[in-house]
């Protein structure tokens, strides 16, 4: 009986350890995607301040399509649309995300 519990415990430990690298890999990929998006907007210095919130769908090649967008300023909306649709992302593939960009002076 003790050996069955020990074997069951070992199986749970093995399963936990096998999921750990997957979680770490997912976390690294998420961090790379955040960095890629942050770098996309770091160089942008618009003359107005405001917020843009968008729902973006990425295809298998990393090309983004904006499904919904809401902005406090029309020029900021156009800037985000241009930036997203002009770049092919390496770290965001087959995903739909909600992007919020806060432009400050």
XYZ file of C-alpha atoms in Angstrom:
105
model
C 0.000 0.000 0.000
C 2.825 2.377 0.866
C 4.518 1.652 -2.449
C 1.320 2.551 -4.363
C 1.146 5.882 -2.552
C 4.833 6.455 -3.214
C 4.412 5.692 -6.929
C 1.363 7.948 -7.142
C 3.331 10.704 -5.389
C 6.234 10.292 -7.799
C 3.886 10.491 -10.786
C 2.430 13.749 -9.472
C 5.932 15.144 -8.931
C 7.018 14.156 -12.430
C 3.911 15.778 -13.900
C 4.561 18.945 -11.911
C 8.185 19.093 -13.041
C 7.305 18.424 -16.669
C 4.814 21.344 -16.648
C 7.302 23.711 -15.053
C 9.521 24.199 -18.149
C 6.385 24.742 -20.223
C 5.217 27.468 -17.836
C 8.681 29.025 -17.869
C 8.763 28.877 -21.664
C 5.328 30.507 -21.835
C 6.458 33.202 -19.393
C 9.581 33.933 -21.460
C 7.494 34.168 -24.632
C 5.054 36.535 -22.924
C 7.909 38.742 -21.735
C 9.380 38.807 -25.258
C 5.985 39.837 -26.665
C 5.677 42.644 -24.106
C 9.155 43.881 -24.956
C 8.386 43.781 -28.673
C 5.217 45.858 -28.205
C 6.935 48.284 -25.819
C 9.789 48.860 -28.266
C 7.264 49.528 -31.024
C 5.878 52.529 -29.155
C 9.014 53.747 -27.335
C 10.203 55.740 -30.350
C 6.789 57.411 -30.789
C 6.571 60.892 -29.343
C 3.163 62.248 -30.371
C 2.397 65.892 -29.668
C -0.797 65.038 -27.784
C -1.333 62.855 -24.769
C -4.040 60.265 -24.407
C -4.953 56.598 -24.315
C -5.671 54.034 -27.011
C -7.250 50.646 -26.299
C -7.456 48.069 -29.086
C -8.385 44.428 -29.631
C -5.811 42.988 -32.024
C -5.828 39.609 -33.737
C -2.486 38.187 -34.922
C -2.277 35.559 -37.648
C 0.229 32.727 -38.179
C 2.816 35.114 -39.659
C 2.525 37.640 -36.815
C 0.599 40.233 -38.822
C -1.827 42.203 -36.679
C -5.393 43.140 -37.610
C -7.245 45.602 -35.420
C -10.724 44.308 -34.612
C -11.831 47.122 -32.272
C -10.192 50.386 -31.275
C -11.105 53.183 -28.901
C -9.058 56.327 -28.533
C -9.163 59.646 -26.749
C -7.634 61.328 -29.831
C -7.947 60.593 -33.566
C -4.229 61.127 -34.276
C -3.260 58.618 -31.575
C -5.688 56.070 -33.016
C -4.126 56.469 -36.464
C -0.619 56.159 -35.004
C -1.446 52.860 -33.260
C -3.177 51.481 -36.369
C -0.172 52.368 -38.524
C 2.338 50.850 -36.087
C 0.441 47.575 -35.582
C -0.461 46.962 -39.225
C 2.983 47.863 -40.605
C 4.971 45.329 -38.562
C 5.140 41.564 -38.527
C 5.586 40.409 -34.924
C 7.880 37.494 -34.109
C 6.654 36.738 -30.602
C 2.897 37.078 -31.027
C 1.474 34.444 -33.352
C -2.117 33.138 -33.571
C -3.210 35.257 -30.615
C -5.854 37.860 -29.878
C -4.812 40.494 -27.364
C -6.123 43.640 -25.739
C -3.552 46.421 -26.086
C -3.712 49.593 -23.997
C -1.238 52.363 -24.820
C -0.970 55.460 -22.638
C 0.844 58.317 -24.381
C 2.274 60.887 -21.976
C 4.231 64.078 -22.553
